Every structure is written in structure tokens, then in C-alpha cells.
Amino acid sequence: MQQIDAAAIETLGIPRVLLMEHAGLAVVRAVHQVVPDPSAPLVVCCGTGWNGGDGLAAARHLHERGHPLRVLVTGPLDRLREEPATYARILRGLGLTLVECLGPEGLGDLDRWLAGCRLVIDALLGIGARGVVREPAASVIERINQSGKPVVAVDLPSGVDADTGRVQGVAVRATMTVAFGRAKRGCLLAEGPAHTGTLVVDPITIPLRLLEGAVG
Ligand SMILES: NC(=O)c1ccc[n+]([C@@H]2O[C@H](COP(=O)([O-])OP(=O)(O)OC[C@H]3O[C@@H](n4cnc5c(N)ncnc54)[C@H](OP(=O)(O)O)[C@@H]3O)[C@@H](O)[C@H]2O)c1
């Protein structure tokens, strides 16, 4: 999938932000499949990579549709790469507060937010995650699971290894996972299916000839 992304972005010249926008819209559709109520309060948990960027892109659309939102980012906002930083700027311009969770002290509000929400979006870690889940993401995942709220996972449930399906210390238990381009092997193997929930695959406008030509 990383090779397909590279072919779409670098060879065909599709801007990453365009794919991110479609990824965000695919997440919105999944959220509305699980909770159709446009006034349902949501919590969006984002990492600092592109998976987190997809979560921020979804947040923009969910805000426009009227959902009260709480947005958490597990790292300093000034470390976000170009496209996630663009969405973070837009969200702040729209009046949303993005809360940086830099350690356990940043988790205080999360339990309260989770108690008051109808659904959680897990955009912490995708196919770029390596090894055992580190803090503060690990604690955020534990809190999400303890909340018992429905979860829509972005591309892959955070903490599930994308290739093997093994849990990397701790992993989100999703109600629905929206995979971009193709389903990640980890959603189908080992502990993956138990964490993936309903699996939806969305091409996010990656050309079909790239998706069909790849070995997976
Ligand atoms: N919209 C698009 O254009 C598009 C297209 C295809 C895919 N995607 C999305 O992008 C994702 C891949 O993005 P990515 O390559 O940036 O990777 P990622 O899955 O977002 O993960 C990378 C981030 O996770 C952190 N991280 C890595 N291993 C960790 C661990 N064990 N514990 C805690 N944090 C960890 C990294 O921090 P450090 O750098 O500090 O290690 C980095 O911030 C896909 O899954 C998909 O969701 C987006």
C-alpha cells in the first residue's frame, strides 16, 4: 500500500492533500453509518503522522455537518507535516480547539470527553506505526477501549500491526474500520479481525489501475 501511495503521489502527481480530503470524507461516511445523528458529539483522536492528518480532514467535514467535536493530537502541533498542519490550521481558523496530549497529564480531559461522546474516531496510528505502541498513544487507546463507545478506525485500528495483525502492546477495538485503497493484511490476520469490526474499503480516488496492479 505504501508503494501504491508513492505511485499515486510521486509518479502520477496526485497531491497528498487531495487524497487526505477524500480519506476524510470516507471517514465521515463511516461515522454516519454507525451514528446517523448529525448532532452526535464526537471525539477525534489523531496521531502526528498522515493517519492523524486523515483524522483532521474528517474533523473539518464533521464540524461543517454540525457535530460537536473534541480533537486530541498525541504530539506537538508544530511537528505536524505539511498536509496535517494545513488541516490543523483550518480547524483552528474555524474556532475548534486542538488539544495536544504530550503525556499522561494531557489525558485528564479525555475521559470526560469520552463519557460525553457518541462515537470516537481513531486516527492515531496507521501503516507507518513501528513496534510496541508508545505513550501517550498507548494510554489514549486504553481510554478509548475502556469508554465502551463505538469507534471508527482510520485505515487500520491503532496498535494492530498492518502486516501481521498482531497487537503491538495495546490496540483499539473498532466498530468499523475504513481502509484506504486496499484492506491492510493486518485487519485480516491473527488478532486483526477482532479489532477491525466491520471493514470498509474506500479507494479515496487512488486510480483503480494502481490498486488492481498491486500484489497484496
Ligand atoms: N491521505 C493520504 O494522502 C494518504 C494516503 C495513503 C495513506 N494515508 C494515511 O497515512 C497513514 C500512514 O501515514 P504515516 O506514514 O505518516 O504513518 P502513521 O501511520 O501516521 O504513523 C506515523 C506516526 O506514528 C508515530 N509512531 C510510529 N510508531 C509508533 C509507535 N510504535 N507508537 C507510537 N507512535 C508511533 C510516528 O512518530 P515518530 O515519527 O516520532 O516515530 C508518526 O508520528 C496510512 O495508514 C493512512 O491512514 C494517507
Tab-separated table of C-alpha atoms and ligand atoms in Angstrom:
chain	number	residue	atom	x	y	z
A	1	MET	CA	0.000	0.000	0.000
A	2	GLN	CA	2.928	2.330	0.700
A	3	GLN	CA	4.162	1.626	-2.849
A	4	ILE	CA	0.712	2.357	-4.272
A	5	ASP	CA	0.582	5.640	-2.310
A	6	ALA	CA	4.027	6.562	-3.613
A	7	ALA	CA	2.987	5.761	-7.199
A	8	ALA	CA	-0.189	7.841	-6.876
A	9	ILE	CA	1.534	10.797	-5.243
A	10	GLU	CA	5.028	10.862	-6.735
A	11	THR	CA	4.592	9.230	-10.151
A	12	LEU	CA	1.084	10.401	-11.076
A	13	GLY	CA	1.406	13.672	-9.200
A	14	ILE	CA	-1.840	13.403	-7.235
A	15	PRO	CA	-1.388	15.858	-4.354
A	16	ARG	CA	-1.375	14.123	-0.967
A	17	VAL	CA	-3.808	16.681	0.372
A	18	LEU	CA	-6.324	15.609	-2.271
A	19	LEU	CA	-6.143	12.004	-1.082
A	20	MET	CA	-6.353	13.227	2.505
A	21	GLU	CA	-9.514	15.165	1.702
A	22	HIS	CA	-11.139	12.053	0.212
A	23	ALA	CA	-9.912	9.962	3.145
A	24	GLY	CA	-11.614	12.439	5.479
A	25	LEU	CA	-14.868	12.184	3.524
A	26	ALA	CA	-14.706	8.368	3.598
A	27	VAL	CA	-14.397	8.554	7.387
A	28	VAL	CA	-17.443	10.857	7.543
A	29	ARG	CA	-19.493	8.284	5.602
A	30	ALA	CA	-18.400	5.543	8.012
A	31	VAL	CA	-19.238	7.684	11.045
A	32	HIS	CA	-22.725	8.277	9.661
A	33	GLN	CA	-23.196	4.572	9.012
A	34	VAL	CA	-22.544	3.884	12.698
A	35	VAL	CA	-24.203	7.010	14.154
A	36	PRO	CA	-26.501	8.767	11.648
A	37	ASP	CA	-27.411	11.614	14.046
A	38	PRO	CA	-25.680	14.809	12.728
A	39	SER	CA	-25.789	16.384	16.192
A	40	ALA	CA	-23.951	13.497	17.909
A	41	PRO	CA	-20.884	14.691	19.861
A	42	LEU	CA	-17.682	13.034	18.642
A	43	VAL	CA	-14.111	12.670	19.846
A	44	VAL	CA	-11.357	12.606	17.213
A	45	CYS	CA	-8.021	11.173	18.387
A	46	CYS	CA	-5.172	11.948	15.988
A	47	GLY	CA	-1.529	10.968	15.814
A	48	THR	CA	1.191	13.129	14.343
A	49	GLY	CA	1.561	11.246	11.050
A	50	TRP	CA	-0.583	11.164	7.917
A	51	ASN	CA	-3.061	8.853	9.637
A	52	GLY	CA	-3.651	11.705	12.059
A	53	GLY	CA	-3.962	14.056	9.088
A	54	ASP	CA	-6.798	11.932	7.739
A	55	GLY	CA	-8.492	12.316	11.124
A	56	LEU	CA	-8.094	16.090	10.986
A	57	ALA	CA	-9.510	16.126	7.437
A	58	ALA	CA	-12.535	14.175	8.703
A	59	ALA	CA	-12.894	16.609	11.605
A	60	ARG	CA	-13.282	19.536	9.197
A	61	HIS	CA	-16.217	17.888	7.423
A	62	LEU	CA	-17.827	16.622	10.618
A	63	HIS	CA	-17.663	20.130	12.060
A	64	GLU	CA	-19.345	21.505	8.919
A	65	ARG	CA	-22.115	18.919	9.277
A	66	GLY	CA	-22.851	20.162	12.784
A	67	HIS	CA	-21.211	17.604	15.075
A	68	PRO	CA	-19.843	18.981	18.353
A	69	LEU	CA	-16.205	17.829	18.262
A	70	ARG	CA	-13.306	17.317	20.632
A	71	VAL	CA	-9.994	16.881	18.850
A	72	LEU	CA	-6.901	15.442	20.529
A	73	VAL	CA	-3.444	15.223	18.918
A	74	THR	CA	-0.816	12.962	20.527
A	75	GLY	CA	2.118	15.276	19.967
A	76	PRO	CA	3.132	18.868	19.395
A	77	LEU	CA	1.124	20.558	16.659
A	78	ASP	CA	4.258	22.293	15.395
A	79	ARG	CA	5.683	18.874	14.468
A	80	LEU	CA	2.875	18.025	12.044
A	81	ARG	CA	3.891	17.574	8.426
A	82	GLU	CA	2.578	19.851	5.682
A	83	GLU	CA	-0.868	18.407	4.955
A	84	PRO	CA	-1.916	17.564	8.533
A	85	ALA	CA	-0.651	21.025	9.554
A	86	THR	CA	-2.878	22.568	6.862
A	87	TYR	CA	-5.955	20.856	8.306
A	88	ALA	CA	-4.925	21.798	11.849
A	89	ARG	CA	-4.718	25.451	10.742
A	90	ILE	CA	-8.131	25.266	9.072
A	91	LEU	CA	-9.733	23.689	12.140
A	92	ARG	CA	-8.298	26.357	14.427
A	93	GLY	CA	-9.479	29.003	11.982
A	94	LEU	CA	-12.975	27.521	12.276
A	95	GLY	CA	-12.781	28.032	16.030
A	96	LEU	CA	-12.029	24.464	17.106
A	97	THR	CA	-9.502	23.802	19.843
A	98	LEU	CA	-6.970	21.090	19.086
A	99	VAL	CA	-5.666	19.704	22.351
A	100	GLU	CA	-2.076	18.492	22.345
A	101	CYS	CA	-1.641	15.403	24.504
A	102	LEU	CA	2.083	15.222	25.228
A	103	GLY	CA	1.965	12.820	28.170
A	104	PRO	CA	-0.262	11.313	30.848
A	105	GLU	CA	-1.068	14.810	32.211
A	106	GLY	CA	-2.860	15.556	28.923
A	107	LEU	CA	-5.270	12.669	29.409
A	108	GLY	CA	-7.367	14.331	32.101
A	109	ASP	CA	-9.981	15.798	29.805
A	110	LEU	CA	-10.098	12.752	27.548
A	111	ASP	CA	-12.083	10.574	29.965
A	112	ARG	CA	-14.661	13.354	30.348
A	113	TRP	CA	-14.877	13.847	26.577
A	114	LEU	CA	-15.234	10.106	26.000
A	115	ALA	CA	-18.002	9.890	28.588
A	116	GLY	CA	-19.932	12.637	26.767
A	117	CYS	CA	-19.480	11.485	23.164
A	118	ARG	CA	-21.448	9.112	20.946
A	119	LEU	CA	-18.529	7.866	18.841
A	120	VAL	CA	-14.741	8.008	18.712
A	121	ILE	CA	-12.588	8.356	15.608
A	122	ASP	CA	-9.278	6.560	15.919
A	123	ALA	CA	-6.708	8.295	13.715
A	124	LEU	CA	-3.725	7.648	15.982
A	125	LEU	CA	-1.640	5.140	14.032
A	126	GLY	CA	-1.832	3.648	10.565
A	127	ILE	CA	0.587	1.783	8.357
A	128	GLY	CA	3.536	3.922	9.454
A	129	ALA	CA	3.499	2.628	13.042
A	130	ARG	CA	6.556	0.642	14.096
A	131	GLY	CA	6.897	-1.591	17.156
A	132	VAL	CA	5.132	-1.506	20.503
A	133	VAL	CA	2.765	1.460	20.859
A	134	ARG	CA	4.470	4.250	22.810
A	135	GLU	CA	2.984	6.811	25.166
A	136	PRO	CA	0.849	8.824	25.063
A	137	ALA	CA	-0.880	6.878	22.266
A	138	ALA	CA	-0.948	3.678	24.364
A	139	SER	CA	-2.898	5.361	27.176
A	140	VAL	CA	-5.247	7.028	24.699
A	141	ILE	CA	-6.012	3.620	23.156
A	142	GLU	CA	-6.679	2.132	26.601
A	143	ARG	CA	-9.040	5.002	27.446
A	144	ILE	CA	-10.886	4.623	24.124
A	145	ASN	CA	-11.400	0.895	24.732
A	146	GLN	CA	-12.479	1.445	28.340
A	147	SER	CA	-15.060	4.027	27.223
A	148	GLY	CA	-17.141	1.351	25.509
A	149	LYS	CA	-18.124	3.870	22.808
A	150	PRO	CA	-18.385	2.897	19.127
A	151	VAL	CA	-15.125	3.525	17.277
A	152	VAL	CA	-14.430	4.221	13.618
A	153	ALA	CA	-10.776	3.426	12.895
A	154	VAL	CA	-8.951	5.266	10.137
A	155	ASP	CA	-7.230	2.828	7.738
A	156	LEU	CA	-6.277	0.367	10.498
A	157	PRO	CA	-7.149	0.049	14.202
A	158	SER	CA	-4.284	1.739	16.052
A	159	GLY	CA	-1.959	-0.786	17.641
A	160	VAL	CA	-2.678	-3.585	15.155
A	161	ASP	CA	0.393	-4.390	13.059
A	162	ALA	CA	-0.547	-3.659	9.445
A	163	ASP	CA	1.266	-6.721	8.097
A	164	THR	CA	0.775	-9.408	10.764
A	165	GLY	CA	-2.404	-8.428	12.606
A	166	ARG	CA	-0.614	-8.788	15.943
A	167	VAL	CA	-1.435	-6.358	18.719
A	168	GLN	CA	1.546	-4.129	19.495
A	169	GLY	CA	1.030	-3.962	23.256
A	170	VAL	CA	-2.428	-2.421	23.068
A	171	ALA	CA	-4.855	-1.879	20.184
A	172	VAL	CA	-8.131	-0.124	19.503
A	173	ARG	CA	-11.218	-2.303	19.297
A	174	ALA	CA	-13.058	-0.690	16.410
A	175	THR	CA	-16.707	-0.970	15.434
A	176	MET	CA	-15.832	-0.132	11.843
A	177	THR	CA	-12.529	0.338	10.034
A	178	VAL	CA	-12.278	2.379	6.830
A	179	ALA	CA	-9.281	1.159	4.848
A	180	PHE	CA	-7.912	3.411	2.143
A	181	GLY	CA	-7.098	1.876	-1.235
A	182	ARG	CA	-6.952	-1.721	-0.099
A	183	ALA	CA	-7.607	-3.625	3.119
A	184	LYS	CA	-4.428	-3.932	5.149
A	185	ARG	CA	-3.349	-7.547	5.711
A	186	GLY	CA	-3.274	-6.957	9.463
A	187	CYS	CA	-7.051	-6.462	9.507
A	188	LEU	CA	-7.495	-9.993	8.188
A	189	LEU	CA	-4.851	-11.927	10.152
A	190	ALA	CA	-4.217	-13.044	13.749
A	191	GLU	CA	-5.876	-10.665	16.247
A	192	GLY	CA	-6.683	-8.154	13.479
A	193	PRO	CA	-10.299	-9.175	12.726
A	194	ALA	CA	-11.318	-8.933	16.398
A	195	HIS	CA	-10.073	-5.316	16.445
A	196	THR	CA	-11.243	-4.253	12.987
A	197	GLY	CA	-15.011	-4.611	13.294
A	198	THR	CA	-16.818	-4.093	10.011
A	199	LEU	CA	-14.239	-3.482	7.288
A	200	VAL	CA	-14.999	-0.904	4.612
A	201	VAL	CA	-12.576	-0.214	1.768
A	202	ASP	CA	-12.640	3.177	0.058
A	203	PRO	CA	-10.427	3.969	-2.959
A	204	ILE	CA	-10.102	7.672	-1.918
A	205	THR	CA	-9.661	8.345	-5.689
A	206	ILE	CA	-6.435	6.317	-5.961
A	207	PRO	CA	-6.609	5.138	-9.602
A	208	LEU	CA	-8.018	1.628	-9.982
A	209	ARG	CA	-5.154	0.548	-12.204
A	210	LEU	CA	-2.737	1.141	-9.319
A	211	LEU	CA	-4.963	-0.673	-6.826
A	212	GLU	CA	-5.566	-3.643	-9.096
A	213	GLY	CA	-1.993	-3.945	-10.288
A	214	ALA	CA	-0.514	-4.334	-6.823
A	215	VAL	CA	0.315	-7.619	-5.136
A	216	GLY	CA	-1.176	-7.805	-1.653
B	1	LIG	N1	-4.301	10.982	2.737
B	1	LIG	C1	-3.295	10.473	2.129
B	1	LIG	O1	-2.644	11.030	1.316
B	1	LIG	C2	-2.969	9.135	2.482
B	1	LIG	C3	-2.704	8.181	1.525
B	1	LIG	C4	-2.405	6.960	1.989
B	1	LIG	C5	-2.362	6.729	3.331
B	1	LIG	N2	-2.664	7.698	4.235
B	1	LIG	C6	-2.685	7.534	5.650
B	1	LIG	O2	-1.406	7.672	6.138
B	1	LIG	C7	-1.112	6.562	7.002
B	1	LIG	C8	0.350	6.360	7.008
B	1	LIG	O3	0.916	7.594	7.442
B	1	LIG	P1	2.382	7.699	8.036
B	1	LIG	O4	3.304	7.007	7.131
B	1	LIG	O5	2.608	9.113	8.380
B	1	LIG	O6	2.305	6.823	9.317
B	1	LIG	P2	1.298	6.819	10.556
B	1	LIG	O7	0.579	5.522	10.474
B	1	LIG	O8	0.562	8.076	10.655
B	1	LIG	O9	2.354	6.697	11.732
B	1	LIG	C9	3.441	7.573	11.865
B	1	LIG	C10	3.298	8.348	13.134
B	1	LIG	O10	3.163	7.457	14.224
B	1	LIG	C11	4.239	7.598	15.129
B	1	LIG	N3	4.626	6.265	15.545
B	1	LIG	C12	5.243	5.317	14.817
B	1	LIG	N4	5.342	4.176	15.524
B	1	LIG	C13	4.787	4.435	16.739
B	1	LIG	C14	4.591	3.645	17.905
B	1	LIG	N5	5.003	2.382	17.987
B	1	LIG	N6	3.962	4.214	18.966
B	1	LIG	C15	3.539	5.492	18.929
B	1	LIG	N7	3.708	6.291	17.846
B	1	LIG	C16	4.313	5.756	16.757
B	1	LIG	C17	5.313	8.341	14.396
B	1	LIG	O11	6.037	9.122	15.290
B	1	LIG	P3	7.643	9.179	15.173
B	1	LIG	O12	7.898	9.787	13.845
B	1	LIG	O13	8.010	10.028	16.343
B	1	LIG	O14	8.092	7.753	15.274
B	1	LIG	C18	4.498	9.208	13.441
B	1	LIG	O15	4.030	10.363	14.092
B	1	LIG	C19	-1.996	5.463	6.463
B	1	LIG	O16	-2.288	4.472	7.401
B	1	LIG	C20	-3.229	6.213	6.061
B	1	LIG	O17	-4.096	6.416	7.153
B	1	LIG	C21	-2.931	8.887	3.804
